[in-house]
Amino acid sequence: DGGITQSPKYLFRKEGQNVTLSCEQNLNHDAMYWYRQDPGQGLRLIYYSQIVNDFQKGDIAEGYSVSREKKESFPLTVTSAQKNPTAFYLCASSIRGQETQYFGPGTRLLVL
Amino acid sequence: SQQGEEDPQALSIQEGENATMNCSYKTSINNLQWYRQNSGRGLVHLILIRSNEREKHSGRLRVTLDTSKKSSSLLITASRAADTASYFCATDAWQAGTALIFGKGTTLSVSS
């Protein structure tokens, strides 16, 4: 059953805490992406990776970090430096950049 | 950096009617894609149209692309309540190897 999975579905963060969102794909895609979605804002690109061990900042990378140690995995850490982290986070993958993207179900991050 | 902008922001129609939404973009593209998002879910790819194509069909969907006007339209014919969702256009940036840029979306409500 091929696809892209994100966990958890809901995540709660306390002040000053770092949290990590998981994204895994078994589609054998080279490229992976993280987006943030706020109401009425559409999708904004946080980070993307075209190949293992390489990634680039998107439009709103401040307060976030990523790693790409394996082709299948692209975890996103929301650090304490991100002052307004409440949002819906979407992970996606594609065979290569700028082609059709396949999205996971999303993680909703809330601040306690 | 918002490349695509959808219009209208919201659209309400009756079942059986056609729904048309538009996307305008600013710079040259290689392709333009349309995605659908049901509330609280990930995005699903609907259709991709390349810059050398003018029209493309997929089931009840018809997409047009006018590169001279830097615009695209998505037509959903004979709408159903299940078509209720947000629809996003996405364009590739002019630089190769970078990520897609999504617009803010059109929210479509189809009532029965």
mmCIF file of C-alpha atoms in Angstrom:
data_model
loop_
_atom_site.group_PDB
_atom_site.id
_atom_site.type_symbol
_atom_site.label_atom_id
_atom_site.label_comp_id
_atom_site.label_asym_id
_atom_site.label_seq_id
_atom_site.Cartn_x
_atom_site.Cartn_y
_atom_site.Cartn_z
ATOM 1 C CA ASP A 1 0.000 0.000 0.000
ATOM 2 C CA GLY A 2 2.070 2.898 -1.312
ATOM 3 C CA GLY A 3 1.727 6.382 -0.005
ATOM 4 C CA ILE A 4 2.916 9.107 2.274
ATOM 5 C CA THR A 5 2.174 9.104 5.986
ATOM 6 C CA GLN A 6 2.402 11.780 8.636
ATOM 7 C CA SER A 7 2.289 11.395 12.384
ATOM 8 C CA PRO A 8 0.908 12.330 14.738
ATOM 9 C CA LYS A 9 -2.439 13.641 13.485
ATOM 10 C CA TYR A 10 -2.561 16.148 16.357
ATOM 11 C CA LEU A 11 0.404 17.487 18.307
ATOM 12 C CA PHE A 12 0.470 19.760 21.315
ATOM 13 C CA ARG A 13 3.461 21.913 22.106
ATOM 14 C CA LYS A 14 4.299 23.651 25.340
ATOM 15 C CA GLU A 15 6.093 26.984 25.470
ATOM 16 C CA GLY A 16 9.828 26.610 24.857
ATOM 17 C CA GLN A 17 9.519 23.034 23.646
ATOM 18 C CA ASN A 18 10.845 21.570 20.392
ATOM 19 C CA VAL A 19 8.543 19.103 18.657
ATOM 20 C CA THR A 20 9.159 16.841 15.679
ATOM 21 C CA LEU A 21 6.647 15.964 12.991
ATOM 22 C CA SER A 22 7.172 12.723 11.140
ATOM 23 C CA CYS A 23 6.833 12.229 7.370
ATOM 24 C CA GLU A 24 7.481 8.899 5.651
ATOM 25 C CA GLN A 25 6.946 7.833 2.045
ATOM 26 C CA ASN A 26 7.283 4.480 0.283
ATOM 27 C CA LEU A 27 6.804 5.867 -3.224
ATOM 28 C CA ASN A 28 10.556 5.880 -3.950
ATOM 29 C CA HIS A 29 10.370 9.631 -4.576
ATOM 30 C CA ASP A 30 13.539 11.692 -4.530
ATOM 31 C CA ALA A 31 11.942 15.024 -3.561
ATOM 32 C CA MET A 32 10.131 15.806 -0.325
ATOM 33 C CA TYR A 33 8.532 18.998 0.983
ATOM 34 C CA TRP A 34 7.082 20.585 4.100
ATOM 35 C CA TYR A 35 4.315 23.175 3.936
ATOM 36 C CA ARG A 36 2.521 25.203 6.538
ATOM 37 C CA GLN A 37 -1.148 26.058 6.029
ATOM 38 C CA ASP A 38 -2.924 28.797 7.935
ATOM 39 C CA PRO A 39 -6.575 29.743 7.328
ATOM 40 C CA GLY A 40 -6.875 31.888 4.205
ATOM 41 C CA GLN A 41 -3.137 31.767 3.535
ATOM 42 C CA GLY A 42 -2.870 28.766 1.259
ATOM 43 C CA LEU A 43 0.291 26.659 1.447
ATOM 44 C CA ARG A 44 3.632 28.186 2.333
ATOM 45 C CA LEU A 45 6.846 26.247 1.751
ATOM 46 C CA ILE A 46 9.016 25.657 4.818
ATOM 47 C CA TYR A 47 11.761 23.350 3.528
ATOM 48 C CA TYR A 48 12.286 20.995 0.626
ATOM 49 C CA SER A 49 14.769 18.298 -0.259
ATOM 50 C CA GLN A 50 15.617 17.092 -3.747
ATOM 51 C CA ILE A 51 17.960 14.304 -2.637
ATOM 52 C CA VAL A 52 19.193 12.540 0.469
ATOM 53 C CA ASN A 53 21.477 14.613 2.714
ATOM 54 C CA ASP A 54 20.521 17.839 0.983
ATOM 55 C CA PHE A 55 17.718 20.341 1.658
ATOM 56 C CA GLN A 56 16.871 23.965 0.948
ATOM 57 C CA LYS A 57 14.991 26.635 2.835
ATOM 58 C CA GLY A 58 11.607 27.699 1.572
ATOM 59 C CA ASP A 59 9.806 30.971 2.163
ATOM 60 C CA ILE A 60 9.248 30.563 5.919
ATOM 61 C CA ALA A 61 12.125 28.414 7.247
ATOM 62 C CA GLU A 62 12.849 30.490 10.352
ATOM 63 C CA GLY A 63 12.097 28.548 13.539
ATOM 64 C CA TYR A 64 12.082 25.185 11.740
ATOM 65 C CA SER A 65 14.708 22.547 11.010
ATOM 66 C CA VAL A 66 14.766 19.365 8.918
ATOM 67 C CA SER A 67 16.966 16.392 8.139
ATOM 68 C CA ARG A 68 17.059 13.987 5.203
ATOM 69 C CA GLU A 69 19.168 11.031 6.240
ATOM 70 C CA LYS A 70 17.032 8.488 4.394
ATOM 71 C CA LYS A 71 15.152 8.721 1.101
ATOM 72 C CA GLU A 72 11.933 7.630 2.794
ATOM 73 C CA SER A 73 11.955 10.083 5.688
ATOM 74 C CA PHE A 74 11.885 13.870 6.041
ATOM 75 C CA PRO A 75 11.126 14.891 9.652
ATOM 76 C CA LEU A 76 10.370 18.504 10.544
ATOM 77 C CA THR A 77 11.296 19.981 13.919
ATOM 78 C CA VAL A 78 9.411 23.020 15.120
ATOM 79 C CA THR A 79 11.811 24.758 17.471
ATOM 80 C CA SER A 80 11.110 27.097 20.360
ATOM 81 C CA ALA A 81 12.259 29.926 18.079
ATOM 82 C CA GLN A 82 9.020 29.559 16.086
ATOM 83 C CA LYS A 83 6.780 31.939 18.035
ATOM 84 C CA ASN A 84 3.532 31.202 16.225
ATOM 85 C CA PRO A 85 3.591 27.473 15.427
ATOM 86 C CA THR A 86 -0.155 26.794 15.516
ATOM 87 C CA ALA A 87 -1.004 25.622 12.009
ATOM 88 C CA PHE A 88 -1.729 22.622 9.789
ATOM 89 C CA TYR A 89 1.497 21.050 8.510
ATOM 90 C CA LEU A 90 1.550 19.134 5.247
ATOM 91 C CA CYS A 91 4.286 16.913 3.907
ATOM 92 C CA ALA A 92 4.529 16.006 0.235
ATOM 93 C CA SER A 93 6.776 14.078 -2.117
ATOM 94 C CA SER A 94 7.383 13.960 -5.846
ATOM 95 C CA ILE A 95 9.514 11.976 -8.264
ATOM 96 C CA ARG A 96 11.564 15.124 -8.773
ATOM 97 C CA GLY A 97 11.129 18.842 -8.299
ATOM 98 C CA GLN A 98 8.253 20.740 -9.929
ATOM 99 C CA GLU A 99 6.293 17.664 -10.931
ATOM 100 C CA THR A 100 3.137 16.212 -9.393
ATOM 101 C CA GLN A 101 3.246 16.164 -5.611
ATOM 102 C CA TYR A 102 1.636 13.548 -3.383
ATOM 103 C CA PHE A 103 0.506 14.780 0.002
ATOM 104 C CA GLY A 104 0.214 13.180 3.403
ATOM 105 C CA PRO A 105 -2.885 13.651 5.587
ATOM 106 C CA GLY A 106 -1.319 16.464 7.636
ATOM 107 C CA THR A 107 -0.478 17.170 11.267
ATOM 108 C CA ARG A 108 -2.303 19.845 13.224
ATOM 109 C CA LEU A 109 -0.021 21.521 15.753
ATOM 110 C CA LEU A 110 -1.522 23.334 18.692
ATOM 111 C CA VAL A 111 0.156 25.299 21.455
ATOM 112 C CA LEU A 112 -0.805 24.690 25.083
ATOM 113 C CA SER B 1 6.433 34.487 -2.784
ATOM 114 C CA GLN B 2 2.936 33.790 -4.153
ATOM 115 C CA GLN B 3 3.063 32.912 -7.838
ATOM 116 C CA GLY B 4 -0.516 31.784 -8.437
ATOM 117 C CA GLU B 5 -3.610 33.644 -7.301
ATOM 118 C CA GLU B 6 -7.033 31.993 -7.528
ATOM 119 C CA ASP B 7 -10.250 33.824 -8.207
ATOM 120 C CA PRO B 8 -12.842 33.854 -6.750
ATOM 121 C CA GLN B 9 -11.825 33.188 -3.144
ATOM 122 C CA ALA B 10 -15.168 31.480 -2.523
ATOM 123 C CA LEU B 11 -17.871 30.071 -4.781
ATOM 124 C CA SER B 12 -21.286 28.671 -3.869
ATOM 125 C CA ILE B 13 -23.405 26.792 -6.404
ATOM 126 C CA GLN B 14 -26.219 24.255 -6.640
ATOM 127 C CA GLU B 15 -25.723 20.635 -7.592
ATOM 128 C CA GLY B 16 -25.763 20.176 -11.334
ATOM 129 C CA GLU B 17 -24.341 23.617 -12.062
ATOM 130 C CA ASN B 18 -20.875 24.203 -13.492
ATOM 131 C CA ALA B 19 -18.118 25.719 -11.373
ATOM 132 C CA THR B 20 -15.340 27.817 -12.848
ATOM 133 C CA MET B 21 -12.314 29.038 -10.957
ATOM 134 C CA ASN B 22 -9.390 30.986 -12.285
ATOM 135 C CA CYS B 23 -5.690 31.223 -11.552
ATOM 136 C CA SER B 24 -3.318 33.996 -12.545
ATOM 137 C CA TYR B 25 0.445 33.850 -12.223
ATOM 138 C CA LYS B 26 3.323 36.246 -12.689
ATOM 139 C CA THR B 27 6.330 34.605 -14.329
ATOM 140 C CA SER B 28 6.958 32.090 -17.103
ATOM 141 C CA ILE B 29 6.151 28.503 -16.243
ATOM 142 C CA ASN B 30 6.845 24.989 -17.514
ATOM 143 C CA ASN B 31 3.601 23.580 -16.173
ATOM 144 C CA LEU B 32 0.585 24.439 -14.025
ATOM 145 C CA GLN B 33 -1.237 22.023 -11.761
ATOM 146 C CA TRP B 34 -4.577 21.971 -9.958
ATOM 147 C CA TYR B 35 -5.069 20.312 -6.586
ATOM 148 C CA ARG B 36 -8.097 19.694 -4.402
ATOM 149 C CA GLN B 37 -8.258 19.701 -0.599
ATOM 150 C CA ASN B 38 -11.136 18.426 1.471
ATOM 151 C CA SER B 39 -11.463 20.122 4.839
ATOM 152 C CA GLY B 40 -8.717 19.063 7.237
ATOM 153 C CA ARG B 41 -7.089 16.710 4.738
ATOM 154 C CA GLY B 42 -4.045 16.647 2.491
ATOM 155 C CA LEU B 43 -4.120 17.874 -1.091
ATOM 156 C CA VAL B 44 -4.925 15.592 -3.999
ATOM 157 C CA HIS B 45 -3.546 16.184 -7.478
ATOM 158 C CA LEU B 46 -6.226 16.714 -10.123
ATOM 159 C CA ILE B 47 -4.530 17.646 -13.365
ATOM 160 C CA LEU B 48 -1.285 19.001 -14.839
ATOM 161 C CA ILE B 49 -1.143 21.132 -17.964
ATOM 162 C CA ARG B 50 2.137 21.959 -19.660
ATOM 163 C CA SER B 51 3.019 25.345 -21.105
ATOM 164 C CA ASN B 52 2.669 24.071 -24.695
ATOM 165 C CA GLU B 53 -0.872 22.807 -24.056
ATOM 166 C CA ARG B 54 -3.980 24.979 -24.245
ATOM 167 C CA GLU B 55 -6.669 22.668 -22.889
ATOM 168 C CA LYS B 56 -6.869 19.398 -21.039
ATOM 169 C CA HIS B 57 -9.765 17.210 -19.878
ATOM 170 C CA SER B 58 -10.097 14.653 -17.123
ATOM 171 C CA GLY B 59 -13.580 13.307 -16.463
ATOM 172 C CA ARG B 60 -15.745 16.271 -15.431
ATOM 173 C CA LEU B 61 -12.721 18.559 -15.233
ATOM 174 C CA ARG B 62 -11.586 20.888 -17.977
ATOM 175 C CA VAL B 63 -8.464 22.998 -17.597
ATOM 176 C CA THR B 64 -7.344 25.748 -19.934
ATOM 177 C CA LEU B 65 -4.057 27.597 -20.026
ATOM 178 C CA ASP B 66 -3.368 30.940 -21.680
ATOM 179 C CA THR B 67 0.340 31.666 -21.367
ATOM 180 C CA SER B 68 -0.006 35.052 -23.083
ATOM 181 C CA LYS B 69 -2.344 36.178 -20.287
ATOM 182 C CA LYS B 70 -0.565 34.118 -17.633
ATOM 183 C CA SER B 71 -3.831 32.560 -16.555
ATOM 184 C CA SER B 72 -5.562 29.215 -16.208
ATOM 185 C CA SER B 73 -9.100 28.141 -15.496
ATOM 186 C CA LEU B 74 -10.566 25.003 -13.948
ATOM 187 C CA LEU B 75 -14.093 24.061 -14.946
ATOM 188 C CA ILE B 76 -16.004 21.395 -13.040
ATOM 189 C CA THR B 77 -19.105 20.374 -14.951
ATOM 190 C CA ALA B 78 -22.326 19.042 -13.410
ATOM 191 C CA SER B 79 -21.112 19.683 -9.866
ATOM 192 C CA ARG B 80 -21.965 17.326 -7.028
ATOM 193 C CA ALA B 81 -22.070 17.889 -3.286
ATOM 194 C CA ALA B 82 -18.936 15.722 -3.068
ATOM 195 C CA ASP B 83 -17.054 18.373 -5.085
ATOM 196 C CA THR B 84 -17.227 20.681 -2.043
ATOM 197 C CA ALA B 85 -13.579 21.413 -1.276
ATOM 198 C CA SER B 86 -10.822 23.972 -1.722
ATOM 199 C CA TYR B 87 -9.052 24.071 -5.062
ATOM 200 C CA PHE B 88 -5.480 25.291 -5.514
ATOM 201 C CA CYS B 89 -3.384 26.038 -8.553
ATOM 202 C CA ALA B 90 0.352 25.444 -8.372
ATOM 203 C CA THR B 91 3.069 26.627 -10.705
ATOM 204 C CA ASP B 92 6.726 25.843 -11.036
ATOM 205 C CA ALA B 93 9.118 28.719 -10.526
ATOM 206 C CA TRP B 94 11.215 29.752 -13.498
ATOM 207 C CA GLN B 95 14.331 28.279 -11.933
ATOM 208 C CA ALA B 96 14.703 24.575 -12.524
ATOM 209 C CA GLY B 97 14.942 22.275 -9.538
ATOM 210 C CA THR B 98 12.866 24.326 -7.147
ATOM 211 C CA ALA B 99 9.542 23.610 -5.538
ATOM 212 C CA LEU B 100 5.990 24.359 -6.699
ATOM 213 C CA ILE B 101 4.341 27.586 -5.616
ATOM 214 C CA PHE B 102 0.725 27.315 -4.498
ATOM 215 C CA GLY B 103 -1.973 29.964 -4.579
ATOM 216 C CA LYS B 104 -4.362 30.684 -1.703
ATOM 217 C CA GLY B 105 -7.158 28.610 -3.181
ATOM 218 C CA THR B 106 -10.830 28.838 -4.094
ATOM 219 C CA THR B 107 -13.312 27.367 -1.644
ATOM 220 C CA LEU B 108 -16.174 25.692 -3.506
ATOM 221 C CA SER B 109 -19.456 24.844 -1.801
ATOM 222 C CA VAL B 110 -21.951 22.721 -3.699
ATOM 223 C CA SER B 111 -25.369 22.428 -2.109
ATOM 224 C CA SER B 112 -27.935 19.756 -2.884
#
